[in-house]
Coordinates of C-alpha atoms and ligand atoms in Angstrom, one line a residue:
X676 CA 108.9 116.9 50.0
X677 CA 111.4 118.1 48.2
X678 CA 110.9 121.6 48.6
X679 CA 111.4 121.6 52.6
X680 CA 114.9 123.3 53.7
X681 CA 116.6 120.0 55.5
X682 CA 118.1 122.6 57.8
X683 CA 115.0 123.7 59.2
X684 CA 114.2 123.5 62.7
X685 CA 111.6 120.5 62.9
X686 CA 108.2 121.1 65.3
X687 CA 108.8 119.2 68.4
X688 CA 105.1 117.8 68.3
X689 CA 105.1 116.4 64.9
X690 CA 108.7 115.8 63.8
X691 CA 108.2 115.6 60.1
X692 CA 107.1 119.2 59.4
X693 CA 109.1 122.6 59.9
X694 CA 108.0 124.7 62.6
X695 CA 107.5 127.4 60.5
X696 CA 105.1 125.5 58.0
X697 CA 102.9 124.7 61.1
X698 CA 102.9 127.9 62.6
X699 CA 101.6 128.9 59.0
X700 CA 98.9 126.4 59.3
X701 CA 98.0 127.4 62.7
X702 CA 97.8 131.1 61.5
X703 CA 95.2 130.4 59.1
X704 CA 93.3 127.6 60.6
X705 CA 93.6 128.9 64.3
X706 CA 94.0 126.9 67.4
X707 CA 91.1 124.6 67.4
X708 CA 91.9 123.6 63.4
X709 CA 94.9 122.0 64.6
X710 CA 95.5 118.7 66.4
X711 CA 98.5 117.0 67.5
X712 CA 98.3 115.4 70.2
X713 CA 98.2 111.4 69.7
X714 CA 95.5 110.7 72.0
X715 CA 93.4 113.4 69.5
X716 CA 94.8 112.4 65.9
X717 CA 93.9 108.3 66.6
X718 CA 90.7 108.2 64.9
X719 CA 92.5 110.0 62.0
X720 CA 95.2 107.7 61.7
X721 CA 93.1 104.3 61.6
X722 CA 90.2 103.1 59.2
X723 CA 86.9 102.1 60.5
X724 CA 87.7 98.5 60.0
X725 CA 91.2 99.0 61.4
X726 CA 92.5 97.5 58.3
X727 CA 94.6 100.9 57.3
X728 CA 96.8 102.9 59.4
X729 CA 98.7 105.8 58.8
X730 CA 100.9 108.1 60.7
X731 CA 100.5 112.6 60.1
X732 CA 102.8 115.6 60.2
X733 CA 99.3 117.3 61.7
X734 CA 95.7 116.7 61.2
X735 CA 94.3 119.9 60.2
X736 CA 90.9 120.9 60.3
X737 CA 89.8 124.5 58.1
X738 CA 86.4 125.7 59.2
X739 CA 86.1 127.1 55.6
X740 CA 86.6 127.2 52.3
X741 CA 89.2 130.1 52.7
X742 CA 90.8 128.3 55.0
X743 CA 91.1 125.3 52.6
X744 CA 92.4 127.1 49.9
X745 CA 94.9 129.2 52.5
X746 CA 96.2 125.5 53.9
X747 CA 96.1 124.0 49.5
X748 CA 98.4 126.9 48.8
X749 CA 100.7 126.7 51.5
X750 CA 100.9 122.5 50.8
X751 CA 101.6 123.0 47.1
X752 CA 104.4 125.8 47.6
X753 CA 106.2 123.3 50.0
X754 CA 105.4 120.2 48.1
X755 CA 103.5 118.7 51.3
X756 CA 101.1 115.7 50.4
X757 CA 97.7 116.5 51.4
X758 CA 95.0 113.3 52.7
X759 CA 91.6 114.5 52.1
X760 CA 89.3 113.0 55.1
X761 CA 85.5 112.9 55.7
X762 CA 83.7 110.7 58.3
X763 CA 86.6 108.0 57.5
X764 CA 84.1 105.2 57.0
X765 CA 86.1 104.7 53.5
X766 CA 86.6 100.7 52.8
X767 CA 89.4 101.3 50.6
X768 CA 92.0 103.0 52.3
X769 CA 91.8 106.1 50.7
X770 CA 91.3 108.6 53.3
X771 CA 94.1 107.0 55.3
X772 CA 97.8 109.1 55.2
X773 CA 101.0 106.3 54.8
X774 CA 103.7 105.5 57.2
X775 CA 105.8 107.9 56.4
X776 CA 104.6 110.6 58.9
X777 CA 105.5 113.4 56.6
X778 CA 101.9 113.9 55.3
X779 CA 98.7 116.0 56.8
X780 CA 95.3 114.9 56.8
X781 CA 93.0 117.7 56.0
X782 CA 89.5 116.7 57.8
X783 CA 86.7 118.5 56.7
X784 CA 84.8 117.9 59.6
X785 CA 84.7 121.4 61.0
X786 CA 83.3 122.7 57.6
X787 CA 79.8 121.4 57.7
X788 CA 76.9 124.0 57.5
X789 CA 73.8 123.8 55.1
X790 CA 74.3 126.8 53.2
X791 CA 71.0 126.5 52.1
X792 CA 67.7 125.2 50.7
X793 CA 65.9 126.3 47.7
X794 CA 62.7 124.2 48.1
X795 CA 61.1 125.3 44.7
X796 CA 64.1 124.3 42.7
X797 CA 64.4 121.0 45.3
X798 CA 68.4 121.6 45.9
X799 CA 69.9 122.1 49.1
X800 CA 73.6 123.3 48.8
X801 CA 75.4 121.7 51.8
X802 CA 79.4 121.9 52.7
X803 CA 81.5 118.8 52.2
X804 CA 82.2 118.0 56.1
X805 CA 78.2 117.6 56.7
X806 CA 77.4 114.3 58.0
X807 CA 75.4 112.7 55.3
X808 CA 72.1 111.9 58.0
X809 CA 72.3 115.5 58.7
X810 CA 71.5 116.4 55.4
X811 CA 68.9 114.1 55.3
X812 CA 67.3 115.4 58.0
X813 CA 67.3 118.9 56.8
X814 CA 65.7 117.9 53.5
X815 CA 62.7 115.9 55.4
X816 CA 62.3 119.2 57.9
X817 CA 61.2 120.9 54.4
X818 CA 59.4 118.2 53.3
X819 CA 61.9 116.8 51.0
X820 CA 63.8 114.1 50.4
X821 CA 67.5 113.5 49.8
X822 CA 68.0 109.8 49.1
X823 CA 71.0 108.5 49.3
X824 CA 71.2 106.3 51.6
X825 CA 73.5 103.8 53.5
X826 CA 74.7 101.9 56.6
X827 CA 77.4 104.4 57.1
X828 CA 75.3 107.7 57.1
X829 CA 75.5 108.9 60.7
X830 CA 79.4 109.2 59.8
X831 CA 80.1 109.8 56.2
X832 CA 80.2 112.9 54.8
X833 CA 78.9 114.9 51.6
X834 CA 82.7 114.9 50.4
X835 CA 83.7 111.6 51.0
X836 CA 79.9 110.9 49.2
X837 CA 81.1 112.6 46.5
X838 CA 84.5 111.7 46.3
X839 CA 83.8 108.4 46.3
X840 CA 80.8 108.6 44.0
X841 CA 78.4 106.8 47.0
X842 CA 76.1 104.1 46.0
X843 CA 74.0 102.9 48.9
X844 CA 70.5 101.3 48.9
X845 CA 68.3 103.1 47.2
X846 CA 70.5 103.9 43.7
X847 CA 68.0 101.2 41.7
X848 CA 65.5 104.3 41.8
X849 CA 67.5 107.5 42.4
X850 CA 71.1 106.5 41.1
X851 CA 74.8 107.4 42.6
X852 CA 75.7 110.5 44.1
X853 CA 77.1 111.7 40.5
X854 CA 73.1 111.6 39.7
X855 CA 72.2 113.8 42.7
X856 CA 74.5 116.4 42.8
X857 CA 74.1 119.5 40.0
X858 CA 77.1 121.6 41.1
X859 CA 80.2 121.9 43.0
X860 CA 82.9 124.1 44.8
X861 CA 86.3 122.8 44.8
X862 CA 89.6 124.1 46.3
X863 CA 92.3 123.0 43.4
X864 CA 95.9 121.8 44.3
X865 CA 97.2 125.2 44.6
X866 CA 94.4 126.8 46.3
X867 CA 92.4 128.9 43.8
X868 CA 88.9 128.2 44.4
X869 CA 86.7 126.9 41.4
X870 CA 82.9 127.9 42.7
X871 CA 80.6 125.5 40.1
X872 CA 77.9 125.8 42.9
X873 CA 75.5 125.9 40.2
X874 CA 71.7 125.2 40.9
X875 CA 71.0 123.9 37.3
X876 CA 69.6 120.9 36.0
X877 CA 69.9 122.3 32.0
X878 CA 73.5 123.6 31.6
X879 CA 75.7 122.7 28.4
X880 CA 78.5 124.9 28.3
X881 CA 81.1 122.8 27.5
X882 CA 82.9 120.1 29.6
X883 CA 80.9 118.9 32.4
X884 CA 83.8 119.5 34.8
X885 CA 82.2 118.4 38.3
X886 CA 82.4 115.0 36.8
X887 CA 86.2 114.9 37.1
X888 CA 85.9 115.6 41.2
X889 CA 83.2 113.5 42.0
X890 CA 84.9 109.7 42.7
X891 CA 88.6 111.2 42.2
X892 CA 89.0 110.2 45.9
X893 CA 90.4 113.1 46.8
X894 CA 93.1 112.9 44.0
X895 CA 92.6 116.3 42.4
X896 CA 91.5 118.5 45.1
X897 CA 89.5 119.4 48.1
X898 CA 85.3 119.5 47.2
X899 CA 84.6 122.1 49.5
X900 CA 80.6 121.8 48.6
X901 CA 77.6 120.5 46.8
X902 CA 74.3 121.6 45.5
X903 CA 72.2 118.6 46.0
X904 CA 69.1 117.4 44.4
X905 CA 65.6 117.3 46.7
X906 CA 62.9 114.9 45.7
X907 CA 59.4 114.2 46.8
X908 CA 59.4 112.8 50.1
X909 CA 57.7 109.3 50.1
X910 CA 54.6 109.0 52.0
X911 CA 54.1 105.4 51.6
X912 CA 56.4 102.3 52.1
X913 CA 56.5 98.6 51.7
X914 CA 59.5 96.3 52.9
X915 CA 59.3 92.7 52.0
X916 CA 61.8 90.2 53.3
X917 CA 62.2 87.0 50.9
X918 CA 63.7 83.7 50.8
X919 CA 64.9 82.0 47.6
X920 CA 66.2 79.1 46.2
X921 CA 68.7 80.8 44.1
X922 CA 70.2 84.4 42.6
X923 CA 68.6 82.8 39.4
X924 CA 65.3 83.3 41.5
X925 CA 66.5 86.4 42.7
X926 CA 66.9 87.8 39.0
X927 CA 63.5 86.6 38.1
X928 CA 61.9 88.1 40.7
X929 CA 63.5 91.5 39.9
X930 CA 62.3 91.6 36.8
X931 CA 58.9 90.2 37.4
X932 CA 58.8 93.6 40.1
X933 CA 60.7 95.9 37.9
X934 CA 57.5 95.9 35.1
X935 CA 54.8 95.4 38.1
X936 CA 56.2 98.2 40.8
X937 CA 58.0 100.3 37.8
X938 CA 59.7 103.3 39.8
X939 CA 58.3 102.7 43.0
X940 CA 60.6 99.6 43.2
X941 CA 63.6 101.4 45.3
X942 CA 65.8 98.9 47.0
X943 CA 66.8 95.2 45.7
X944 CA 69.0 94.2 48.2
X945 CA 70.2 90.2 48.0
X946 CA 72.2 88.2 50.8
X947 CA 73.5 84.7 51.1
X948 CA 72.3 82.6 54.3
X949 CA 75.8 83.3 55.6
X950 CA 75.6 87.0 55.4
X951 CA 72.5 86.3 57.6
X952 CA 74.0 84.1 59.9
X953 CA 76.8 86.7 60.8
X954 CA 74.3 89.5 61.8
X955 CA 72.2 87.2 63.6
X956 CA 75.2 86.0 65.6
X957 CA 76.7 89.4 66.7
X958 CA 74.4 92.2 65.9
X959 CA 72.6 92.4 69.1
X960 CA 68.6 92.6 68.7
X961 CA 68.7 90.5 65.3
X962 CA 66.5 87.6 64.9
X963 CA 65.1 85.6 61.9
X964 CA 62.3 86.6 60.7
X965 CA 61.4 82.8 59.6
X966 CA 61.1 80.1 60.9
X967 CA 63.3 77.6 58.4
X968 CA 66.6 79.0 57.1
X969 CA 66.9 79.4 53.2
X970 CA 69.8 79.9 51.0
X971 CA 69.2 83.3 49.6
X972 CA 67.4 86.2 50.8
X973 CA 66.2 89.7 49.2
X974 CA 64.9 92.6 51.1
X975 CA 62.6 94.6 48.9
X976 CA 61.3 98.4 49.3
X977 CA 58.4 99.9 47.8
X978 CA 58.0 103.7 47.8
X979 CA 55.5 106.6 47.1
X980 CA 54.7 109.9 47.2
X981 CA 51.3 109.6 46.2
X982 CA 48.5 109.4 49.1
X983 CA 46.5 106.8 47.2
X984 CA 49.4 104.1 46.6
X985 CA 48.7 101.1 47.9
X986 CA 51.8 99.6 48.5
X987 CA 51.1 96.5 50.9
X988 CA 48.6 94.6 47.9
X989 CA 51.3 95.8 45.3
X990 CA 54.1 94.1 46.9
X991 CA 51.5 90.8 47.9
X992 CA 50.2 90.5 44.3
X993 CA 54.1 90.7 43.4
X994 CA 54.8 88.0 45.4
X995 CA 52.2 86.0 44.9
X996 CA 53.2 84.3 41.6
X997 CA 56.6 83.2 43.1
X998 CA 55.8 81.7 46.2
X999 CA 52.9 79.6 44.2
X1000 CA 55.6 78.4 41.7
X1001 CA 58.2 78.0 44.1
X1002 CA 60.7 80.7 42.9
X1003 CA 60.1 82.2 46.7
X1004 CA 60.5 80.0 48.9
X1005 CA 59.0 82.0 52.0
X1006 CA 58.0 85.9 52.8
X1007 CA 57.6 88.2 55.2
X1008 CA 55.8 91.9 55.3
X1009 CA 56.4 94.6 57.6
X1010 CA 53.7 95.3 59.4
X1011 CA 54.5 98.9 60.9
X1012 CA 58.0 100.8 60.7
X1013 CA 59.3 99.3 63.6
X1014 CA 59.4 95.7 62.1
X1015 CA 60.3 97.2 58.4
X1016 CA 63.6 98.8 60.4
X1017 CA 64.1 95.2 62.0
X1018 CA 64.6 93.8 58.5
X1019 CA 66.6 96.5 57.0
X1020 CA 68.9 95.8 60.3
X1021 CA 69.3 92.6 59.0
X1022 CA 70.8 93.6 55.8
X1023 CA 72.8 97.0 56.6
X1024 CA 74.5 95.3 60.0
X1025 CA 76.2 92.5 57.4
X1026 CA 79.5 94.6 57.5
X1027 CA 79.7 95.4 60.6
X1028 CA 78.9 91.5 61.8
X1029 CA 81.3 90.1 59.9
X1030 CA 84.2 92.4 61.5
X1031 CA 83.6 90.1 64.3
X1032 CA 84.9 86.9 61.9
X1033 CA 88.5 88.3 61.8
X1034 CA 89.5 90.0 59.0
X1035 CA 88.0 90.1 55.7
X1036 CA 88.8 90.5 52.0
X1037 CA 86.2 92.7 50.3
X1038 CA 85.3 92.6 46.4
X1039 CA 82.6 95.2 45.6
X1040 CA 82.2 94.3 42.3
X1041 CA 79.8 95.1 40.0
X1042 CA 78.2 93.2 36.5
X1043 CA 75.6 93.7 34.2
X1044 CA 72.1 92.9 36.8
X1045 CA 71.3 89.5 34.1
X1046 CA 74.9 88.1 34.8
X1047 CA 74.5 88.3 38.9
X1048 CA 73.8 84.2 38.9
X1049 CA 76.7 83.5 36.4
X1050 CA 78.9 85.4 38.2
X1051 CA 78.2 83.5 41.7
X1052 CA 78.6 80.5 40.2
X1053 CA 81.9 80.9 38.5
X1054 CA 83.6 82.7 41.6
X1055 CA 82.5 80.6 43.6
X1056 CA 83.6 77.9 42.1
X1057 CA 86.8 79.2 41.3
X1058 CA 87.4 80.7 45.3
X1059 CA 86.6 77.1 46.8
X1060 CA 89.3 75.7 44.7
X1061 CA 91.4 78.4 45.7
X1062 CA 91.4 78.2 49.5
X1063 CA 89.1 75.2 50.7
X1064 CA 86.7 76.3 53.8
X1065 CA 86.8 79.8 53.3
X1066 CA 83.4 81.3 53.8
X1067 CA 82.3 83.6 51.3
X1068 CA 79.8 86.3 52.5
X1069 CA 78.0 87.3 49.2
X1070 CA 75.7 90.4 49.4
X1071 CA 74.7 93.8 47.6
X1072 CA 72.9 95.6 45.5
X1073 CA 71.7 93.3 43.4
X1074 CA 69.3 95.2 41.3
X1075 CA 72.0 97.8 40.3
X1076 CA 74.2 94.8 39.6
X1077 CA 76.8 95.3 42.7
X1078 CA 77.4 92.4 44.8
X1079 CA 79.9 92.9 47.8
X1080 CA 81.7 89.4 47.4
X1081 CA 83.2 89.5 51.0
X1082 CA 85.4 86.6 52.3
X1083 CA 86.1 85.8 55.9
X1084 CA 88.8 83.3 57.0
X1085 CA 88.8 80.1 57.2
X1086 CA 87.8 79.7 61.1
X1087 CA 91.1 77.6 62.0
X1088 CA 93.6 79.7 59.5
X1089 CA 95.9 82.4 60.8
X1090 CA 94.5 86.2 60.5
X1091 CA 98.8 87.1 59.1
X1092 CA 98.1 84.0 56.3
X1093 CA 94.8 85.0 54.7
X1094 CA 95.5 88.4 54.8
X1095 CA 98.8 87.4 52.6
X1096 CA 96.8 85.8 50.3
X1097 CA 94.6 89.2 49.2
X1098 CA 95.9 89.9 46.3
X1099 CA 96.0 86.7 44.4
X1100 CA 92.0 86.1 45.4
X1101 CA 91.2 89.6 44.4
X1102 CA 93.0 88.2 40.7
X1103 CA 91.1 85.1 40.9
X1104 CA 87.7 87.3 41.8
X1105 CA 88.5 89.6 39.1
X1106 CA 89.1 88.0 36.5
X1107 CA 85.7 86.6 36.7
X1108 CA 84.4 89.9 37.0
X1109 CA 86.3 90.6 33.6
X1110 CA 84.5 87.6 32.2
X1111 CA 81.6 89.4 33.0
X1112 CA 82.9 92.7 31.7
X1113 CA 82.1 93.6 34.9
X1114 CA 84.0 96.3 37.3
X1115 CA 86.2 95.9 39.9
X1116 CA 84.7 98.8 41.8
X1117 CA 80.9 99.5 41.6
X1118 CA 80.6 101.3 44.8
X1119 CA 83.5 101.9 47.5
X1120 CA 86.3 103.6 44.7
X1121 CA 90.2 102.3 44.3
X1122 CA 92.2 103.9 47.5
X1123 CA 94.8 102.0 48.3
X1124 CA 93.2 98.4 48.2
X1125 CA 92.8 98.1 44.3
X1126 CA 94.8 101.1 42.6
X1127 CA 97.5 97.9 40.8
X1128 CA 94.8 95.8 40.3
X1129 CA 93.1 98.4 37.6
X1130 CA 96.6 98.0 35.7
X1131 CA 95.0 94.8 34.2
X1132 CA 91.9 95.4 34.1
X1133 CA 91.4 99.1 32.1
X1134 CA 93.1 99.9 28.7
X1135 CA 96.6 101.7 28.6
X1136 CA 94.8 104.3 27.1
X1137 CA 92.0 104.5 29.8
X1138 CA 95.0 105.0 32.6
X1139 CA 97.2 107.3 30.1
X1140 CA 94.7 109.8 30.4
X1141 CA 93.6 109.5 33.8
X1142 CA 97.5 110.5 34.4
X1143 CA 97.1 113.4 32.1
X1144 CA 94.0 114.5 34.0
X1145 CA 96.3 114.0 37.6
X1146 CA 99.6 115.7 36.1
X1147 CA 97.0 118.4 34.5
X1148 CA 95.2 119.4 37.6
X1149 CA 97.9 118.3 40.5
X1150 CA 101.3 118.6 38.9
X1151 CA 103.0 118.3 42.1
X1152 CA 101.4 115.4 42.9
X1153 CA 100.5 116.3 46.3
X1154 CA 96.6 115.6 46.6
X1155 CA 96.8 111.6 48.1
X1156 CA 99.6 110.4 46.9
X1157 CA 99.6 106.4 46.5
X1158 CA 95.8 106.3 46.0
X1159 CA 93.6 105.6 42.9
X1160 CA 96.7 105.7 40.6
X1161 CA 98.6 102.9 39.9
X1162 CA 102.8 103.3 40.6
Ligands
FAD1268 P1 86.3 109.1 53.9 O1 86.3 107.7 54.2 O2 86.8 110.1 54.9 O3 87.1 109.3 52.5 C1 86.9 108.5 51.4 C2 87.7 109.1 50.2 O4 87.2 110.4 49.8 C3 89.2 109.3 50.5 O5 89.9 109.0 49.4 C4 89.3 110.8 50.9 O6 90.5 111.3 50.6 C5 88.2 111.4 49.9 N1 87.6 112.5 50.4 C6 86.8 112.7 51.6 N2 86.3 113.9 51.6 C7 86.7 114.6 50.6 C8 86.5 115.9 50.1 N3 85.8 116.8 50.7 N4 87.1 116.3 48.9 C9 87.9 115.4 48.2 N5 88.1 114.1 48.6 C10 87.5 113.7 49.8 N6 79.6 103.1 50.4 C11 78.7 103.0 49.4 O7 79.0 103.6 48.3 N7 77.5 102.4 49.5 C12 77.2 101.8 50.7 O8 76.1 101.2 50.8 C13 78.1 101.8 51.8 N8 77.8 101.3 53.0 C14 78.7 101.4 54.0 C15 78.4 100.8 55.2 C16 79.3 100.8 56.3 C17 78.9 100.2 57.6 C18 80.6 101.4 56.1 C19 81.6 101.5 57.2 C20 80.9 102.0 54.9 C21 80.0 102.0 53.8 N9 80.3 102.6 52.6 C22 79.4 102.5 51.6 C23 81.6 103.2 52.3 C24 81.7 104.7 52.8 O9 80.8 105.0 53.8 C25 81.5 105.6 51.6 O10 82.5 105.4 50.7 C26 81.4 107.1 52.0 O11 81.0 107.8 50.8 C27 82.7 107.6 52.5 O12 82.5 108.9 53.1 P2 83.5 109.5 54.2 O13 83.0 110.9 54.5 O14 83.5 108.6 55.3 O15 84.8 109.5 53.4
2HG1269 C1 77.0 97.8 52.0 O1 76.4 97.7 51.0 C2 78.3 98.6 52.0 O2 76.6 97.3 53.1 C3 79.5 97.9 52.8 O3 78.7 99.0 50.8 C4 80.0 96.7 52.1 O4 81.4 96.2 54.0 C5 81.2 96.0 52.8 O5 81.9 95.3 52.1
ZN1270 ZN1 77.2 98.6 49.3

């Protein structure tokens, strides 16, 4: 902020910004890329689980690329900090501005057409504000597919996807959104355009620089948009729901699938009996699909694109074995789509459910797929010590080795008192995870939540030059300041 005469005449609507640097913005983003009135910037200013909230100067919304780059100019020649928002269904706090009032949030939800769709080379190039189901959609009207995939898509946007370097539910076959994207166009820090909308899936010309942008949570600049890549849209589809003793179980079963299904295996998603029990108490519609509850659970997907799979026996004969030997303990098929969406309900709806048990401290951790029981065991161990009755909601990914290692209160504590207590569980999850050599962030990035905790866990070196990369690309430090980057 330095930059901003103190004798400037402050805009009555937002208080923290000169007139004259809104009336800028307004000039190039027009009337309707501007809001300020409170009842307007609210969803802005408050994460989807209400744990983050922030106050704006203005939230500003460009319609287009030029109008990024126009508004990144005009923020790095006053020194104003810039917050970088998609569909705001971030878990980290990373699209959410601070306290201070003095910075903008730049959502991209305004700049969000499909710019187009090259069938034959199976990309579609889409801009970052499109809502990830959208693009979806547009790849399935052509017969494609574009896979990633989540509970969050009818909100989250391509940027936020990229910036966040998405996961979701179907990485196990198709990876991370660093796997599906060839090219991108980025507005840097001071508003020259970088256009690496590249359509390529054979370029080495040096440093692969997309790589920087995607999961630098808006740290470096605005990723304007994205050539994505298309694949064969599945015709076939099996979705098993399976109860287990144990993640030991769990892992056995993976790999029992893994060399039966090879590729057609897509998602390997695990959850505790507790995860369970909080969708089936507030997700409306949810019932158990068995009749005896069980400690673990997996939901399983089988996919094709060739007419003649049969994926039904293929996912029977897979389980077949384990329930005879008792390493599954029950199982259920979908019959039709209907009933495979009612089981995938049960899974995706954990998050929301368990906003209903108060707050929650989230560990989306990651470890290599063969450590997932060790890992359980020792945390566990180590959290009941730590607080006794807290209730540990342990779900994920487990076949890309991500479990979300959620806690919920204990039900008689005070919300103010385990909230307090965050940061010295995160240290007593994490340093399992470190055990492990695990990560502390497989899926959701470092925002706010967990930008100290990397000081302990990566290498001086490792943060040395992610702060020559920042001072490098941002030297004025104004792209979302207090995120990823420790103090
Ligand atoms: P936002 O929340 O708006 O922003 C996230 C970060 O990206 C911020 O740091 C922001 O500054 C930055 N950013 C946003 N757009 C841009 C841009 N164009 N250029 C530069 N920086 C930008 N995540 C997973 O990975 N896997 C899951 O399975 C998953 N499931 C979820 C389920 C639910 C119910 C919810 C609420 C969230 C889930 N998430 C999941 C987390 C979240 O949806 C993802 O991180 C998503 O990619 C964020 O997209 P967004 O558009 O909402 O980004
Ligand atoms: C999921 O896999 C998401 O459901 C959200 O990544 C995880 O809410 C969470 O902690
Ligand atoms: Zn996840």
């Amino acid at each position: 902020m330095e930059s901003v005469e103190r004798n400037d005449t402050l805009n009555p609507l937002t208080r923290e910004l000169p007139q004259r640097v809104s009336d800028r913005i307004r000039d190039i983003v027009g009337e309707r890329g501007i809001l300020t009135d409170p009842a307007d910037t609210a969803p802005y200013l408050s994460d989807w689980r209400g744990a983050y909230k922030g106050k704006a100067a203005l939230v500003v919304r460009p319609a287009s690329t030029a109008e990024v780059s126009g508004v990144l100019a005009l923020c790095h020649q006053e020194g104003i900090p810039v917050v970088t928002q998609g569909g705001n269904t971030g878990l980290c706090g990373g699209s959410m501005p601070d306290a201070s009032g003095r910075q903008i949030v730049l959502s991209l939800n305004r700049l969000n057409r499909i710019r187009n769709i090259d069938a034959a080379n199976d990309t579609l190039v889409a801009e970052a504000g499109c809502i990830l189901a959208d693009v979806q959609n547009a790849a399935r009207e052509v017969g494609r597919l574009f896979p990633l995939s989540m509970g969050s898509e009818g909100s989250c946007t391509i940027g936020g996807n990229l910036a966040t370097n998405a996961g979701g539910i179907a990485v196990l076959r198709y990876g991370n959104m660093r796997d599906l994207t060839l090219g991108i166009e980025v507005v840097l820090p001071d508003g020259r355009i970088w256009d690496g909308l590249r359509g390529l899936r054979k370029d080495n010309t040096g440093y692969d620089l997309k790589h920087l942008f995607i999961g630098s949570e808006g740290s470096l600049g605005v990723i304007t948009a994205a050539v994505l890549k298309l694949y064969p849209l599945p015709t076939e589809k099996a979705v098993a729901f399976a109860a287990l003793p144990s993640p030991e179980a769990a892992i056995e079963l993976f790999k029992h699938l893994r060399s039966l299904c090879g590729p057609r295996l897509t998602g390997f998603e695990l959850m505790s009996r507790m995860s369970l029990d909080f969708v089936l108490r507030h997700m409306a519609g949810c019932t158990d699909p068995m009749a005896e509850p069980h400690p673990w659970y997996l939901l399983i997907e089988l996919t094709d694109s060739s007419p003649t799979a049969n994926l039904r026996e293929l996912i029977e004969t897979g389980l077949m074995g384990p329930l005879e030997d008792g390493q599954v303990l029950d199982a259920v098929i979908a019959a039709d789509e209907a009933q495979a969406a009612a089981l995938w309900k049960l899974r995706e709806g954990i998050s929301e459910a368990q906003n209903f048990e108060g707050p929650s401290i989230k560990h989306d951790i990651s470890v290599p797929v063969s450590s997932i029981p060790g890992f359980i065991d020792k945390a566990s161990a180590a959290l009941s010590n730590e607080i006794p009755g807290i209730r540990l909601v342990c779900y994920g990914h487990v076949g890309d080795g991500n479990l979300h290692f959620n806690l919920s209160k204990p039900p008689d504590s005070e919300n103010a008192d385990f909230r307090a207590q965050a940061g010295r569980i995160g240290r007593v999850v994490y340093d399992v995870v470190a055990q492990f050599t695990g990560s502390i962030s497989a899926e959701h990035g470092l925002g706010q939540s967990k930008r100290q905790d990397i000081v302990r866990y990566k290498s001086d070196l490792e943060l040395e030059l992610m702060r020559s990369i920042k001072g490098l690309l941002d030297p004025k430090a104004i792209m979302n300041p207090g995120k990823v980057l420790p103090d």
